[in-house]
Amino acid sequence: MFYRESGQFKSSYVADQAIFPIAQDRWFIFAVLAVAYLVVPIVANEYWLQAVIIPFLVFAMAAIGLNLLTGYAGQLSLGTGAFMAVGAYATYKLVTMFPELNVIAAFLISGLIAAGVGVVFGIPSLRIKGFYLAVATLAAQFFLSWLFNKVGWFYNYNPSGTITAPPRMMAGIMVTGPEATAAVRYLVALTLVAVFALAAKNLVRGRIGRSWMAIRDMDIAAEIIGIRPFQTKLLAFAISSFYCGVAGAMTLFLWLGSAETEAFNIDVSFQVLFMVIIGGLGSILGSFLGAAFITLVPVFLTNAPQMFGITMATDLQKHLEVMIFGGLIIYFLIVEPHGFARLWQIAKEKLRRWPFPY
Amino acid sequence: MEILYSIVVAPFVDMWTSPVFFSEVVISGVLTGVMYSLVALGFVLIFKASGVFNFAQGAMVLFAALTLVGLMEHGVPVWLALILTMLVMVALAIAIERLMLRPLVNQEHIILFMATIGLTFFLEGLGELMWGSNVKMLDVGIPSESFEVGGILLNEFDLYAAAIGAALVTVLAVFFHKTSVGRALRAVADDHQAALSVGIPLKTIWIIVWSVAGIVAMVAGIMWGAKSGVQFSLSLIALKALPVLILGGFTSVPGAIVGGLIIGVGEKVAEIYWGPLVGGAIENWFAYMLALAFLLFRPQGLFGERIIERV
């Protein structure tokens, strides 16, 4: 009754090709953005921003990146954490070497550096496919984290081996470093994610996105209709790593403040892959839903016993958390293997016909 | 020039001038390789029969070892604890088939892969919940004296490990090729639908395969646990077994063995002769790079089935 496109006539091709052709979708997105920009910074406290909302944005960024590679181009990768590390370390080096450089510019340049590294590790994808490729991308994961640990140049020969986000101003406001407030960091992260999500949404419906999907569905057939597999796959690796690199830079500068290679270990790679699959392969919206789910569930599990007034030993609780998390993932895969994005689709179909059953 | 010399020439000179040390390195590599193979074997069994890339193999190793140690700590004699652990692994296989594989039948490979990662979390949590997370020593009575043969120092324990690994592979080979269940397993591995149409019960086969993989995991858990203690890091050896797996090919039992040996030896030799040049600790990623180099020439691994693609 409320959600249907009847009466919305398109009088130009531009209107017909809009990203959100249905007016209600557009309003919904504007409403979400308005709430995110105006209400959240006022309502949310420091803990919520730091522990839930900023990690959600960081992981949403990484999940979009991996979704472009795995969901759209069909190349399974377990190296997300490593590409995020490249972004974080590159930004750190850029910002400390050129103190005058704008932080956002540093983010984007290190995204490009991560893209270059991604291309190098994407080269085997032309010959290796499926799980063989997934294991091969683990080479990136282990090699890069070894490299960042071993070579002192990357962490400026800091004896503790950690990298710390230096304080930097932008337009007179502290955006990174220990003095930047969570609200400011949140707004910077939100802007980055919003812009890049829009870019990704546009990317996947254009020529590049369609050639990725052709490669995903069957690369030999795609080759026959004139898509160059090598360039297309490498482009997917490059753009995906760009997103992951920016996400890594956000992790260091806008979320954690200081980090070691451990912050980008293989668990991060798996987490992002979970987000992509639970959210829905081949869906930008799904990346957000998956990121929200995977960041919220552990927070919920940690706080749940207190909510219900149960007290238990911390290690017991930790093990239970891990167990329930694993169980939940299996459960969701069984209930809806195509992820939250599919559930959203079904809900939309239902809404259209409501109040009629069919 | 000097750098080039230290990379290309010096290590080989070292090998040539102290052959005893070199053979010690190689032998210890071979023995570690056998241990890797034991873990990789579990992966291969499941991948062959059900097409599932079972990431939980490492967690199964940890779970089996924890169960065994936990039972022994409660005063159960070794032989009984072994049998009970085996039963637990079979029960686990049945539960996995019922609760996880059956509802996910016909889903894409990546979904099943993700489900096994979920299973990894579940098993790690469950194992530590039941038996605690302290490092435990596992002693099943394998002697570990060191002795010398022709100037080369050997450890009895490693030899036993190699012997057990060899025995396990032989038993599996006989099981696969001589028994009717083994034949059914190979049929399922070849083609699920054709196997179903000639009356092979797919569900039973899956339970058998997961049970066998569970028992292989138990053996691997005993060997690794006796070597380095039963602790959480045991589940990380799955990450060590993955390069072995892609090197040998996902579908080949001999591949898992040969791959394990190549990785074991390559890793040890590289660590000792080339490691110091780049600052050491290259064991973590060297195996992956080695496997990657092989894959560029044989994308399906050394012994994997040829990948044939058609439009």
XYZ file of C-alpha atoms in Angstrom:
669
model
C 0.000 0.000 0.000
C 2.810 2.360 0.935
C 5.596 0.768 -1.051
C 4.759 0.546 -4.716
C 5.832 2.260 -7.863
C 2.382 2.784 -9.385
C 1.899 6.400 -10.405
C 5.600 7.142 -10.634
C 6.041 7.801 -14.331
C 9.476 8.248 -15.861
C 9.665 10.825 -18.623
C 13.421 10.594 -19.372
C 16.098 7.941 -19.699
C 18.002 9.565 -16.859
C 15.076 9.074 -14.513
C 14.684 5.513 -15.741
C 18.301 4.682 -15.003
C 18.426 6.228 -11.540
C 20.148 4.170 -8.863
C 16.963 4.069 -6.817
C 14.168 4.235 -9.380
C 11.404 3.979 -6.787
C 10.680 7.188 -4.885
C 10.189 5.406 -1.556
C 13.694 3.904 -1.799
C 15.150 7.345 -2.405
C 13.343 8.824 0.583
C 14.452 5.903 2.703
C 18.105 6.449 1.806
C 17.839 10.182 2.438
C 16.193 9.488 5.779
C 18.950 7.046 6.771
C 21.632 9.547 5.802
C 19.865 12.349 7.669
C 19.640 10.239 10.807
C 23.269 9.163 10.446
C 24.518 12.724 10.004
C 22.245 14.651 12.359
C 20.824 12.352 15.000
C 23.545 9.772 15.650
C 26.362 12.197 16.622
C 24.039 13.824 19.170
C 22.393 10.732 20.577
C 25.217 8.172 20.619
C 27.751 8.318 23.445
C 31.499 7.760 23.215
C 31.270 4.028 23.958
C 28.689 3.328 21.288
C 30.544 5.304 18.660
C 33.907 3.748 19.460
C 32.846 0.143 20.080
C 29.984 -0.329 17.658
C 29.331 2.349 15.085
C 32.835 3.206 13.863
C 33.867 -0.484 13.572
C 30.639 -1.054 11.682
C 31.565 1.651 9.166
C 35.133 0.363 8.814
C 33.986 -3.188 8.216
C 31.219 -2.054 5.881
C 33.918 -0.453 3.749
C 36.043 -3.616 3.757
C 32.987 -5.765 3.078
C 32.038 -3.663 0.054
C 35.587 -4.140 -1.210
C 35.521 -7.895 -0.768
C 32.013 -8.096 -2.173
C 33.180 -6.446 -5.380
C 35.859 -9.124 -5.696
C 34.057 -12.210 -4.416
C 30.413 -11.391 -4.932
C 30.632 -9.616 -8.295
C 33.827 -10.899 -9.926
C 33.665 -14.359 -8.324
C 37.276 -14.480 -7.104
C 37.425 -15.948 -3.592
C 39.974 -14.080 -1.476
C 41.225 -14.651 2.055
C 43.715 -11.789 1.938
C 41.430 -8.931 2.981
C 43.250 -8.395 6.265
C 46.568 -8.044 4.455
C 45.226 -5.458 2.019
C 43.789 -3.532 4.947
C 47.221 -3.651 6.558
C 48.759 -2.241 3.382
C 46.322 0.668 3.540
C 47.017 1.322 7.214
C 50.811 1.169 6.924
C 50.883 3.196 3.706
C 48.769 5.954 5.260
C 50.950 5.942 8.342
C 54.109 6.297 6.255
C 52.592 9.022 4.067
C 51.287 11.045 6.980
C 54.539 10.861 8.931
C 56.717 11.548 5.884
C 54.629 14.445 4.583
C 53.080 16.117 7.655
C 51.433 18.754 5.458
C 49.464 16.193 3.484
C 45.692 16.210 3.929
C 44.608 13.053 5.768
C 41.870 12.223 3.295
C 44.338 12.574 0.426
C 46.662 10.209 2.293
C 43.773 7.736 2.611
C 43.142 7.824 -1.108
C 46.813 7.539 -2.086
C 47.288 4.576 0.209
C 44.155 3.078 -1.300
C 45.957 3.277 -4.637
C 49.048 1.652 -3.111
C 46.882 -1.150 -1.741
C 45.364 -1.490 -5.203
C 48.848 -1.989 -6.649
C 49.653 -4.662 -4.092
C 46.287 -6.283 -4.780
C 47.069 -6.470 -8.481
C 50.368 -8.232 -7.783
C 48.673 -10.848 -5.627
C 45.817 -11.084 -8.099
C 48.059 -12.190 -10.947
C 47.744 -15.912 -10.082
C 43.958 -15.610 -10.476
C 44.286 -16.022 -14.216
C 45.514 -19.580 -13.865
C 44.230 -20.572 -10.456
C 40.561 -20.757 -9.591
C 38.194 -21.416 -6.735
C 39.610 -22.752 -3.491
C 43.097 -23.019 -4.955
C 42.966 -19.254 -5.435
C 41.575 -18.738 -1.937
C 44.519 -20.579 -0.441
C 46.900 -18.731 -2.757
C 45.612 -15.381 -1.462
C 46.559 -16.570 2.014
C 50.130 -16.158 0.746
C 49.444 -12.404 0.637
C 48.078 -12.530 4.158
C 51.078 -14.242 5.705
C 53.764 -12.628 3.572
C 52.575 -9.055 4.093
C 52.090 -9.352 7.836
C 55.572 -10.882 8.083
C 56.965 -8.018 5.998
C 55.354 -5.299 8.119
C 56.652 -6.984 11.254
C 60.198 -7.515 10.029
C 61.085 -4.342 8.171
C 61.501 -1.489 10.622
C 61.034 1.170 7.946
C 57.316 0.451 7.842
C 56.761 1.339 11.493
C 59.441 4.057 11.623
C 61.722 1.834 13.775
C 59.366 2.240 16.698
C 60.727 -0.128 19.405
C 57.269 -1.432 20.304
C 56.540 -2.250 16.650
C 53.188 -0.483 16.715
C 52.025 2.306 14.449
C 50.118 5.218 15.954
C 47.898 7.707 14.192
C 49.508 11.150 14.607
C 47.219 14.094 15.397
C 46.147 15.892 12.229
C 43.772 18.793 11.658
C 41.410 19.304 8.792
C 39.674 22.685 8.370
C 40.641 23.562 11.940
C 39.130 20.429 13.459
C 41.172 17.576 14.907
C 40.257 14.482 12.860
C 42.837 11.915 13.938
C 45.062 11.276 16.912
C 44.205 10.959 20.592
C 42.527 14.367 20.803
C 40.020 13.815 18.011
C 36.568 13.199 19.438
C 34.697 10.065 18.493
C 31.936 12.129 16.900
C 34.341 13.822 14.478
C 35.993 10.545 13.542
C 32.556 9.046 13.064
C 31.505 11.806 10.681
C 34.689 11.450 8.605
C 34.231 7.676 8.409
C 30.565 8.062 7.538
C 31.340 10.459 4.694
C 33.987 8.154 3.260
C 31.712 5.124 3.446
C 28.748 6.974 1.948
C 30.770 8.289 -0.994
C 32.473 4.971 -1.725
C 29.284 2.948 -1.331
C 27.642 5.204 -3.910
C 30.646 4.768 -6.183
C 30.481 0.982 -5.804
C 26.749 0.954 -6.474
C 27.378 2.841 -9.716
C 30.360 0.742 -10.631
C 28.551 -2.579 -10.496
C 25.738 -1.539 -12.805
C 28.021 -0.154 -15.467
C 30.221 -1.845 -18.038
C 32.878 -2.857 -15.475
C 30.391 -4.432 -13.103
C 28.726 -6.349 -15.878
C 31.989 -7.717 -17.186
C 32.802 -8.815 -13.613
C 29.506 -10.638 -13.360
C 30.088 -12.311 -16.714
C 33.490 -13.511 -15.470
C 31.916 -14.735 -12.254
C 29.159 -16.693 -13.947
C 31.472 -18.436 -16.394
C 34.807 -17.052 -17.365
C 35.263 -19.083 -20.534
C 31.930 -17.936 -21.889
C 32.785 -14.368 -20.901
C 36.047 -14.637 -22.807
C 34.191 -15.796 -25.894
C 31.860 -12.793 -25.864
C 34.860 -10.511 -25.818
C 35.679 -9.787 -22.193
C 39.369 -9.931 -21.421
C 39.618 -12.146 -18.339
C 43.088 -11.019 -17.306
C 42.365 -7.290 -17.271
C 38.916 -7.760 -15.780
C 40.121 -9.939 -12.929
C 43.057 -7.681 -12.168
C 40.776 -4.649 -12.188
C 38.534 -6.430 -9.697
C 41.530 -7.128 -7.481
C 42.707 -3.521 -7.801
C 39.388 -1.879 -6.960
C 38.614 -4.361 -4.197
C 42.033 -3.783 -2.638
C 41.517 -0.031 -2.930
C 38.389 -0.297 -0.797
C 40.118 -2.634 1.656
C 43.115 -0.301 1.817
C 40.942 2.675 2.677
C 39.163 0.506 5.256
C 42.546 -0.360 6.762
C 43.534 3.306 6.913
C 40.202 4.026 8.604
C 40.903 1.251 11.109
C 44.120 2.890 12.173
C 43.227 6.577 11.938
C 39.549 6.723 12.773
C 38.949 3.679 14.940
C 41.854 2.132 16.860
C 44.356 5.013 16.932
C 47.267 2.609 17.141
C 47.710 -0.884 15.787
C 50.094 -3.739 15.045
C 49.967 -6.264 12.260
C 47.923 -8.426 14.634
C 44.988 -6.053 14.095
C 44.922 -7.181 10.463
C 45.449 -10.909 10.904
C 43.675 -13.764 9.215
C 40.721 -13.555 11.604
C 39.906 -10.166 10.104
C 39.937 -11.717 6.643
C 37.492 -14.373 7.773
C 35.299 -11.847 9.522
C 34.974 -9.755 6.391
C 34.232 -12.866 4.348
C 31.497 -13.759 6.851
C 29.998 -10.311 6.426
C 29.944 -10.640 2.687
C 28.338 -14.073 2.732
C 25.867 -13.501 5.567
C 24.956 -10.144 4.063
C 24.591 -11.496 0.568
C 27.067 -12.108 -2.228
C 26.742 -9.574 -4.987
C 24.886 -6.897 -3.059
C 26.132 -3.553 -1.759
C 23.264 -3.309 0.709
C 24.153 -6.826 1.861
C 27.663 -5.666 2.759
C 26.182 -3.151 5.177
C 23.736 -5.656 6.675
C 26.472 -8.282 7.050
C 28.863 -5.786 8.637
C 26.160 -4.697 11.064
C 25.390 -8.295 11.995
C 28.974 -9.426 12.511
C 29.959 -6.338 14.535
C 26.787 -6.319 16.625
C 26.545 -10.016 17.516
C 29.766 -10.156 19.580
C 28.801 -6.933 21.381
C 25.413 -8.387 22.114
C 26.836 -11.735 23.242
C 29.279 -10.001 25.589
C 26.557 -7.945 27.198
C 23.729 -10.482 27.079
C 24.497 -12.312 30.373
C 24.385 -9.043 32.298
C 21.132 -8.086 30.658
C 19.522 -11.291 31.843
C 21.180 -11.060 35.220
C 23.401 -14.128 34.764
C 26.951 -14.027 36.044
C 29.583 -16.466 34.881
C 33.339 -16.833 34.748
C 34.946 -14.723 32.030
C 36.689 -17.580 30.227
C 33.545 -19.678 30.316
C 31.663 -16.767 28.806
C 34.333 -16.257 26.159
C 34.133 -19.887 25.046
C 30.345 -19.783 25.017
C 30.480 -16.635 22.892
C 32.728 -18.272 20.314
C 30.477 -21.326 20.255
C 27.267 -19.360 19.837
C 28.843 -17.184 17.156
C 29.848 -20.278 15.154
C 26.450 -21.852 15.657
C 24.670 -18.682 14.555
C 26.683 -18.533 11.349
C 25.775 -22.107 10.459
C 22.150 -21.410 11.374
C 21.945 -18.332 9.146
C 23.581 -20.134 6.246
C 21.021 -22.910 6.528
C 18.035 -20.585 6.880
C 19.022 -18.195 4.101
C 22.125 -19.149 2.118
C 21.737 -16.030 -0.027
C 22.048 -13.734 2.926
C 20.214 -10.780 4.350
C 20.079 -9.063 0.973
C 17.793 -11.856 -0.226
C 15.576 -11.494 2.840
C 15.297 -7.782 2.084
C 14.321 -8.603 -1.490
C 11.596 -10.966 -0.299
C 10.347 -8.387 2.169
C 10.158 -5.804 -0.616
C 8.123 -8.134 -2.821
C 5.755 -8.794 0.065
C 5.426 -5.075 0.826
C 4.488 -4.313 -2.748
C 1.519 -6.638 -2.680
C 0.474 -5.893 0.848
C -2.292 -6.226 2.045
C -2.954 -8.936 -0.544
C -1.205 -12.286 -0.148
C -0.335 -12.506 -3.885
C 77.422 -8.725 -6.136
C 77.936 -9.757 -2.561
C 74.186 -10.006 -2.021
C 73.831 -12.120 -5.118
C 76.620 -14.382 -3.896
C 75.006 -14.812 -0.477
C 71.692 -15.732 -2.097
C 72.763 -17.891 -5.013
C 76.060 -19.464 -4.020
C 76.745 -19.363 -0.288
C 73.819 -21.564 0.863
C 74.835 -24.313 -1.557
C 78.442 -24.075 -0.438
C 77.217 -24.488 3.134
C 75.212 -27.540 2.150
C 78.174 -29.076 0.353
C 80.725 -28.451 3.090
C 78.672 -29.881 5.964
C 76.638 -32.714 4.465
C 75.781 -34.185 7.878
C 74.096 -31.018 9.018
C 72.339 -30.722 5.671
C 70.961 -34.246 5.895
C 69.819 -33.536 9.426
C 67.908 -30.538 8.154
C 66.389 -32.557 5.327
C 65.404 -35.420 7.608
C 63.790 -33.151 10.144
C 61.976 -31.507 7.215
C 60.736 -34.876 6.006
C 59.458 -35.764 9.460
C 57.671 -32.432 9.871
C 56.280 -32.969 6.401
C 54.746 -36.258 7.507
C 52.981 -34.401 10.296
C 51.620 -31.851 7.827
C 50.469 -34.673 5.588
C 48.484 -36.178 8.444
C 46.442 -32.998 8.711
C 46.165 -32.504 4.949
C 44.882 -36.082 4.606
C 41.715 -35.206 6.514
C 41.013 -32.324 4.137
C 41.513 -34.518 1.085
C 39.207 -37.279 2.333
C 36.296 -34.917 2.849
C 36.892 -32.896 -0.302
C 37.034 -36.040 -2.410
C 33.836 -37.524 -1.121
C 31.621 -34.508 -0.627
C 33.262 -31.591 -2.400
C 33.337 -29.679 0.864
C 36.476 -27.724 1.632
C 36.435 -28.524 5.332
C 38.195 -25.694 7.065
C 37.212 -27.210 10.412
C 39.794 -29.989 10.050
C 42.209 -28.061 12.272
C 39.502 -27.529 14.866
C 38.696 -31.240 14.676
C 42.349 -32.012 15.410
C 42.192 -29.727 18.448
C 38.841 -31.105 19.555
C 39.997 -34.729 19.322
C 43.222 -33.997 21.188
C 41.369 -32.060 23.889
C 38.845 -34.846 24.315
C 41.586 -37.457 24.587
C 43.596 -35.443 27.110
C 40.479 -34.521 29.058
C 39.444 -38.155 29.349
C 42.937 -39.221 30.401
C 43.013 -36.514 33.055
C 39.881 -38.035 34.526
C 41.740 -41.287 35.025
C 40.587 -43.177 31.944
C 43.275 -45.613 30.694
C 44.878 -44.778 27.344
C 43.291 -47.548 25.268
C 39.809 -46.781 26.582
C 40.308 -43.042 26.071
C 41.344 -43.710 22.477
C 38.221 -45.742 21.802
C 35.995 -43.184 23.510
C 37.552 -40.335 21.519
C 36.972 -42.298 18.351
C 33.334 -42.729 19.310
C 33.072 -39.015 20.029
C 34.465 -38.227 16.573
C 31.966 -40.596 14.945
C 29.139 -38.975 16.913
C 30.419 -35.601 15.786
C 30.400 -36.796 12.168
C 26.786 -37.932 12.492
C 25.795 -34.629 14.078
C 27.546 -32.645 11.343
C 25.842 -34.637 8.612
C 22.404 -34.283 10.226
C 22.529 -30.677 11.316
C 24.822 -29.017 8.829
C 25.371 -30.914 5.601
C 21.876 -32.221 5.012
C 20.143 -28.822 5.130
C 22.875 -27.354 2.962
C 22.753 -30.002 0.254
C 23.113 -28.567 -3.256
C 24.325 -25.180 -2.053
C 27.310 -23.499 -3.613
C 30.778 -24.530 -2.479
C 31.536 -21.198 -0.880
C 28.464 -21.460 1.363
C 29.557 -24.892 2.568
C 33.075 -23.559 3.099
C 31.695 -20.746 5.243
C 29.606 -23.227 7.208
C 32.753 -25.191 8.024
C 34.388 -21.986 9.280
C 31.347 -21.542 11.519
C 31.921 -25.119 12.624
C 35.540 -24.220 13.411
C 34.410 -21.525 15.835
C 31.842 -23.869 17.351
C 34.286 -26.729 17.907
C 36.996 -24.478 19.344
C 34.489 -22.991 21.759
C 33.030 -26.377 22.676
C 36.384 -28.081 23.165
C 37.706 -25.384 25.455
C 34.385 -25.055 27.245
C 34.426 -28.733 28.120
C 38.096 -29.247 28.874
C 39.478 -25.798 29.731
C 41.980 -23.709 27.800
C 45.227 -24.466 29.651
C 48.126 -26.068 27.817
C 48.037 -29.782 28.525
C 50.710 -32.373 28.107
C 49.705 -35.445 26.197
C 51.614 -38.627 26.929
C 50.397 -41.751 25.203
C 53.622 -43.631 25.803
C 55.567 -42.876 22.627
C 59.276 -42.802 23.546
C 61.211 -39.701 22.557
C 64.865 -40.559 23.022
C 67.441 -39.079 20.661
C 70.081 -41.295 19.050
C 72.710 -41.097 16.336
C 72.895 -42.910 13.014
C 76.055 -42.236 11.016
C 76.612 -38.948 12.772
C 73.042 -37.772 12.163
C 70.989 -36.999 15.241
C 67.519 -38.554 15.142
C 64.591 -38.448 17.517
C 62.733 -41.675 18.157
C 59.452 -39.831 18.438
C 59.744 -38.422 14.907
C 60.418 -41.906 13.557
C 57.328 -43.238 15.304
C 55.349 -40.346 13.865
C 56.564 -41.178 10.379
C 55.783 -44.865 10.889
C 52.277 -44.100 12.136
C 51.716 -41.743 9.236
C 52.844 -44.382 6.755
C 50.668 -47.012 8.413
C 47.648 -44.710 8.301
C 48.135 -43.987 4.616
C 48.487 -47.707 3.848
C 45.339 -48.538 5.775
C 43.455 -45.757 3.991
C 44.740 -46.885 0.604
C 43.603 -50.464 1.263
C 40.294 -49.193 2.608
C 39.708 -47.059 -0.487
C 40.723 -49.652 -3.056
C 39.860 -53.066 -1.633
C 36.664 -52.740 0.404
C 33.182 -52.233 -0.969
C 32.680 -49.152 1.191
C 35.864 -47.734 -0.272
C 34.610 -48.388 -3.762
C 31.366 -46.624 -2.920
C 33.380 -43.703 -1.575
C 35.305 -43.414 -4.803
C 32.082 -43.587 -6.779
C 30.609 -40.730 -4.746
C 33.761 -38.735 -5.224
C 33.508 -39.239 -8.963
C 29.885 -38.260 -9.465
C 27.257 -37.752 -6.760
C 24.243 -38.285 -8.994
C 25.564 -41.339 -10.782
C 26.464 -42.846 -7.419
C 22.964 -42.169 -6.109
C 21.370 -43.718 -9.191
C 23.189 -47.021 -8.717
C 21.940 -47.161 -5.146
C 24.810 -45.864 -3.052
C 23.417 -44.213 0.076
C 24.931 -40.750 -0.009
C 24.099 -39.869 3.578
C 25.775 -42.969 5.003
C 28.816 -42.345 2.850
C 29.118 -38.806 4.147
C 28.908 -39.995 7.738
C 31.622 -42.566 7.046
C 33.888 -40.022 5.383
C 33.504 -37.464 8.143
C 34.109 -40.188 10.731
C 37.278 -41.323 8.966
C 38.412 -37.710 8.723
C 37.646 -37.334 12.424
C 39.785 -40.363 13.258
C 42.604 -39.077 11.049
C 42.254 -35.788 12.921
C 42.572 -37.710 16.178
C 45.805 -39.346 15.048
C 47.151 -35.980 13.920
C 46.043 -34.484 17.226
C 47.864 -37.193 19.188
C 51.078 -36.710 17.251
C 51.048 -32.905 17.336
C 49.785 -32.854 20.913
C 52.531 -35.189 22.108
C 55.079 -33.042 20.302
C 54.068 -29.559 21.395
C 51.345 -29.909 24.022
C 47.597 -29.712 23.530
C 46.572 -26.092 23.259
C 44.566 -23.684 21.214
C 47.305 -23.170 18.622
C 46.773 -26.772 17.542
C 43.839 -25.656 15.435
C 46.160 -23.317 13.547
C 48.052 -26.204 11.959
C 45.169 -26.271 9.523
C 46.798 -23.174 8.065
C 50.026 -25.136 7.701
C 48.232 -27.926 5.912
C 46.611 -25.685 3.307
C 49.714 -25.092 1.168
C 50.355 -28.833 1.326
C 46.851 -29.304 0.057
C 47.073 -27.002 -2.944
C 50.521 -28.266 -3.782
C 49.412 -31.886 -3.842
C 45.953 -31.237 -5.220
C 42.682 -31.219 -3.293
C 41.599 -34.610 -4.569
C 44.678 -36.755 -4.210
C 45.736 -38.830 -1.195
C 49.275 -39.435 -2.540
C 49.349 -35.704 -3.327
C 48.814 -34.888 0.338
C 51.788 -37.068 1.248
C 54.168 -35.842 -1.453
C 53.026 -32.263 -0.922
C 53.633 -32.573 2.794
C 57.165 -33.842 2.207
C 58.004 -31.103 -0.317
C 56.645 -28.385 1.958
C 58.300 -29.843 5.060
C 61.737 -30.105 3.464
C 61.467 -26.855 1.499
C 60.397 -24.925 4.559
C 63.199 -26.234 6.783
C 65.929 -25.802 4.177
C 64.769 -22.293 3.290
C 64.511 -21.276 6.925
C 68.008 -22.470 7.754
C 69.935 -21.472 4.630
C 68.057 -18.451 3.298
C 66.076 -17.336 6.357
C 68.879 -15.354 8.039
C 69.317 -13.245 4.879
C 65.860 -11.714 5.259
C 65.617 -11.719 9.031
C 64.231 -15.183 9.721
C 60.762 -16.443 10.658
C 59.938 -17.053 7.020
C 58.303 -20.413 7.848
C 54.894 -18.766 8.046
C 54.659 -17.712 4.441
C 57.361 -19.657 2.610
C 55.162 -22.728 2.213
C 52.481 -20.625 0.542
C 54.913 -19.044 -1.881
C 56.378 -22.453 -2.714
C 52.919 -23.860 -3.355
C 52.045 -20.807 -5.432
C 55.117 -21.311 -7.599
C 54.083 -24.913 -8.285
C 50.510 -23.848 -8.992
C 51.564 -21.455 -11.721
C 52.706 -24.489 -13.695
C 50.071 -26.964 -12.560
C 46.900 -25.092 -11.530
C 45.287 -28.235 -10.123
C 48.232 -29.186 -7.923
C 50.741 -31.939 -8.591
C 48.320 -34.860 -8.474
C 44.917 -33.196 -8.601
C 42.370 -34.160 -11.188
C 42.698 -32.170 -14.364
C 40.279 -29.297 -14.395
C 38.330 -29.489 -17.623
C 36.201 -26.502 -18.462
C 33.495 -26.348 -21.056
C 31.056 -23.677 -22.039
